[in-house]
């Protein structure tokens, strides 16, 4: 893996064009976006619109329903680390973590 571009964003940025332009011109095939919403979700939408073939890797800070809601369809295909908490309701009753993660 080679880092082709490193940029910092402000979480409340409203335009992402310069970031994405720099990423595209660097030849990068993937991005790692480290942060919490709304920045990562808004970036996901812009990236999908301007560079849909670039892979998006996020941090555990987006492992929540808020990211999915804010990013909408752009959340599809985003890769991020997460525990079972966000899918707890879908775990089989035999999963030892279900009772810790989910109470209905």
PDB file of C-alpha atoms in Angstrom:
ATOM      1  CA  UNK A   1       0.000   0.000   0.000  1.00  0.00           C
ATOM      2  CA  UNK A   2       1.239   3.447  -0.904  1.00  0.00           C
ATOM      3  CA  UNK A   3      -0.194   6.670   0.490  1.00  0.00           C
ATOM      4  CA  UNK A   4      -0.844   8.872  -2.521  1.00  0.00           C
ATOM      5  CA  UNK A   5      -2.516  11.814  -0.799  1.00  0.00           C
ATOM      6  CA  UNK A   6      -3.104  12.866   2.780  1.00  0.00           C
ATOM      7  CA  UNK A   7      -5.653  15.554   3.532  1.00  0.00           C
ATOM      8  CA  UNK A   8      -7.480  16.871   6.559  1.00  0.00           C
ATOM      9  CA  UNK A   9     -11.107  17.910   6.402  1.00  0.00           C
ATOM     10  CA  UNK A  10     -13.362  19.913   8.663  1.00  0.00           C
ATOM     11  CA  UNK A  11     -16.300  17.888   9.877  1.00  0.00           C
ATOM     12  CA  UNK A  12     -18.804  20.482   8.706  1.00  0.00           C
ATOM     13  CA  UNK A  13     -17.308  21.115   5.250  1.00  0.00           C
ATOM     14  CA  UNK A  14     -20.030  21.714   2.697  1.00  0.00           C
ATOM     15  CA  UNK A  15     -18.009  21.074  -0.455  1.00  0.00           C
ATOM     16  CA  UNK A  16     -15.681  18.178  -1.108  1.00  0.00           C
ATOM     17  CA  UNK A  17     -14.665  18.898  -4.688  1.00  0.00           C
ATOM     18  CA  UNK A  18     -11.048  19.894  -3.953  1.00  0.00           C
ATOM     19  CA  UNK A  19     -10.491  16.831  -1.754  1.00  0.00           C
ATOM     20  CA  UNK A  20     -11.878  14.478  -4.375  1.00  0.00           C
ATOM     21  CA  UNK A  21     -10.018  16.221  -7.192  1.00  0.00           C
ATOM     22  CA  UNK A  22      -6.742  15.738  -5.303  1.00  0.00           C
ATOM     23  CA  UNK A  23      -7.568  12.085  -4.645  1.00  0.00           C
ATOM     24  CA  UNK A  24      -8.449  11.411  -8.268  1.00  0.00           C
ATOM     25  CA  UNK A  25      -5.351  13.156  -9.614  1.00  0.00           C
ATOM     26  CA  UNK A  26      -3.149  11.178  -7.204  1.00  0.00           C
ATOM     27  CA  UNK A  27      -4.227   7.908  -8.817  1.00  0.00           C
ATOM     28  CA  UNK A  28      -5.513   6.508  -5.523  1.00  0.00           C
ATOM     29  CA  UNK A  29      -7.853   3.524  -5.783  1.00  0.00           C
ATOM     30  CA  UNK A  30      -9.114   3.757  -2.202  1.00  0.00           C
ATOM     31  CA  UNK A  31      -9.546   6.289   0.585  1.00  0.00           C
ATOM     32  CA  UNK A  32      -9.467   5.959   4.343  1.00  0.00           C
ATOM     33  CA  UNK A  33     -11.770   8.468   6.000  1.00  0.00           C
ATOM     34  CA  UNK A  34     -11.247   8.761   9.742  1.00  0.00           C
ATOM     35  CA  UNK A  35     -13.901  10.670  11.627  1.00  0.00           C
ATOM     36  CA  UNK A  36     -17.438  10.891  12.908  1.00  0.00           C
ATOM     37  CA  UNK A  37     -20.515  12.321  11.247  1.00  0.00           C
ATOM     38  CA  UNK A  38     -21.526  14.422   9.468  1.00  0.00           C
ATOM     39  CA  UNK A  39     -18.195  14.764   7.600  1.00  0.00           C
ATOM     40  CA  UNK A  40     -17.651  11.122   6.624  1.00  0.00           C
ATOM     41  CA  UNK A  41     -21.266  10.713   5.482  1.00  0.00           C
ATOM     42  CA  UNK A  42     -21.192  13.865   3.390  1.00  0.00           C
ATOM     43  CA  UNK A  43     -17.844  12.850   1.916  1.00  0.00           C
ATOM     44  CA  UNK A  44     -19.291   9.437   1.004  1.00  0.00           C
ATOM     45  CA  UNK A  45     -22.068  11.111  -0.986  1.00  0.00           C
ATOM     46  CA  UNK A  46     -19.642  13.362  -2.818  1.00  0.00           C
ATOM     47  CA  UNK A  47     -17.201  10.525  -3.518  1.00  0.00           C
ATOM     48  CA  UNK A  48     -19.930   8.266  -4.934  1.00  0.00           C
ATOM     49  CA  UNK A  49     -21.078  11.118  -7.141  1.00  0.00           C
ATOM     50  CA  UNK A  50     -17.643  12.157  -8.436  1.00  0.00           C
ATOM     51  CA  UNK A  51     -15.497   9.021  -8.187  1.00  0.00           C
ATOM     52  CA  UNK A  52     -17.719   5.958  -7.751  1.00  0.00           C
ATOM     53  CA  UNK A  53     -14.905   3.467  -8.424  1.00  0.00           C
ATOM     54  CA  UNK A  54     -12.743   4.610  -5.505  1.00  0.00           C
ATOM     55  CA  UNK A  55     -13.150   2.333  -2.476  1.00  0.00           C
ATOM     56  CA  UNK A  56     -14.164   3.950   0.806  1.00  0.00           C
ATOM     57  CA  UNK A  57     -12.777   2.641   4.091  1.00  0.00           C
ATOM     58  CA  UNK A  58     -14.151   4.351   7.184  1.00  0.00           C
ATOM     59  CA  UNK A  59     -13.362   4.276  10.873  1.00  0.00           C
ATOM     60  CA  UNK A  60     -15.405   2.765  13.667  1.00  0.00           C
ATOM     61  CA  UNK A  61     -16.769   6.316  14.126  1.00  0.00           C
ATOM     62  CA  UNK A  62     -19.298   5.656  11.343  1.00  0.00           C
ATOM     63  CA  UNK A  63     -20.503   2.319  12.701  1.00  0.00           C
ATOM     64  CA  UNK A  64     -23.972   3.636  13.450  1.00  0.00           C
ATOM     65  CA  UNK A  65     -27.362   4.233  11.898  1.00  0.00           C
ATOM     66  CA  UNK A  66     -26.670   7.949  11.676  1.00  0.00           C
ATOM     67  CA  UNK A  67     -24.008   7.342   9.005  1.00  0.00           C
ATOM     68  CA  UNK A  68     -26.393   5.207   6.971  1.00  0.00           C
ATOM     69  CA  UNK A  69     -29.157   7.789   7.266  1.00  0.00           C
ATOM     70  CA  UNK A  70     -26.914  10.750   6.377  1.00  0.00           C
ATOM     71  CA  UNK A  71     -25.025   9.005   3.559  1.00  0.00           C
ATOM     72  CA  UNK A  72     -28.108   7.352   2.058  1.00  0.00           C
ATOM     73  CA  UNK A  73     -27.316   5.140  -0.933  1.00  0.00           C
ATOM     74  CA  UNK A  74     -23.677   6.280  -0.776  1.00  0.00           C
ATOM     75  CA  UNK A  75     -23.297   4.124   2.368  1.00  0.00           C
ATOM     76  CA  UNK A  76     -23.574   1.003   0.187  1.00  0.00           C
ATOM     77  CA  UNK A  77     -20.187  -0.624  -0.194  1.00  0.00           C
ATOM     78  CA  UNK A  78     -18.455   1.429   2.499  1.00  0.00           C
ATOM     79  CA  UNK A  79     -16.106  -0.771   4.550  1.00  0.00           C
ATOM     80  CA  UNK A  80     -15.543  -0.086   8.259  1.00  0.00           C
ATOM     81  CA  UNK A  81     -14.707  -1.955  11.477  1.00  0.00           C
ATOM     82  CA  UNK A  82     -17.616  -2.667  13.751  1.00  0.00           C
ATOM     83  CA  UNK A  83     -18.772  -4.970  16.472  1.00  0.00           C
ATOM     84  CA  UNK A  84     -22.103  -6.740  16.401  1.00  0.00           C
ATOM     85  CA  UNK A  85     -23.963  -3.870  18.082  1.00  0.00           C
ATOM     86  CA  UNK A  86     -25.387  -2.371  14.886  1.00  0.00           C
ATOM     87  CA  UNK A  87     -26.845  -5.714  13.776  1.00  0.00           C
ATOM     88  CA  UNK A  88     -27.764  -7.020  17.231  1.00  0.00           C
ATOM     89  CA  UNK A  89     -31.447  -7.464  16.403  1.00  0.00           C
ATOM     90  CA  UNK A  90     -30.481  -9.769  13.526  1.00  0.00           C
ATOM     91  CA  UNK A  91     -28.241 -12.072  15.579  1.00  0.00           C
ATOM     92  CA  UNK A  92     -29.466 -15.600  16.214  1.00  0.00           C
ATOM     93  CA  UNK A  93     -30.583 -16.278  19.781  1.00  0.00           C
ATOM     94  CA  UNK A  94     -27.654 -18.700  20.096  1.00  0.00           C
ATOM     95  CA  UNK A  95     -25.122 -15.848  19.726  1.00  0.00           C
ATOM     96  CA  UNK A  96     -23.593 -15.140  23.152  1.00  0.00           C
ATOM     97  CA  UNK A  97     -23.359 -11.409  22.407  1.00  0.00           C
ATOM     98  CA  UNK A  98     -27.027 -10.967  21.528  1.00  0.00           C
ATOM     99  CA  UNK A  99     -28.180 -10.554  25.123  1.00  0.00           C
ATOM    100  CA  UNK A 100     -25.399  -8.025  25.776  1.00  0.00           C
ATOM    101  CA  UNK A 101     -26.087  -6.020  22.607  1.00  0.00           C
ATOM    102  CA  UNK A 102     -29.841  -6.244  22.248  1.00  0.00           C
ATOM    103  CA  UNK A 103     -32.798  -5.939  24.532  1.00  0.00           C
ATOM    104  CA  UNK A 104     -36.233  -5.776  22.976  1.00  0.00           C
TER     105      UNK A 104
END
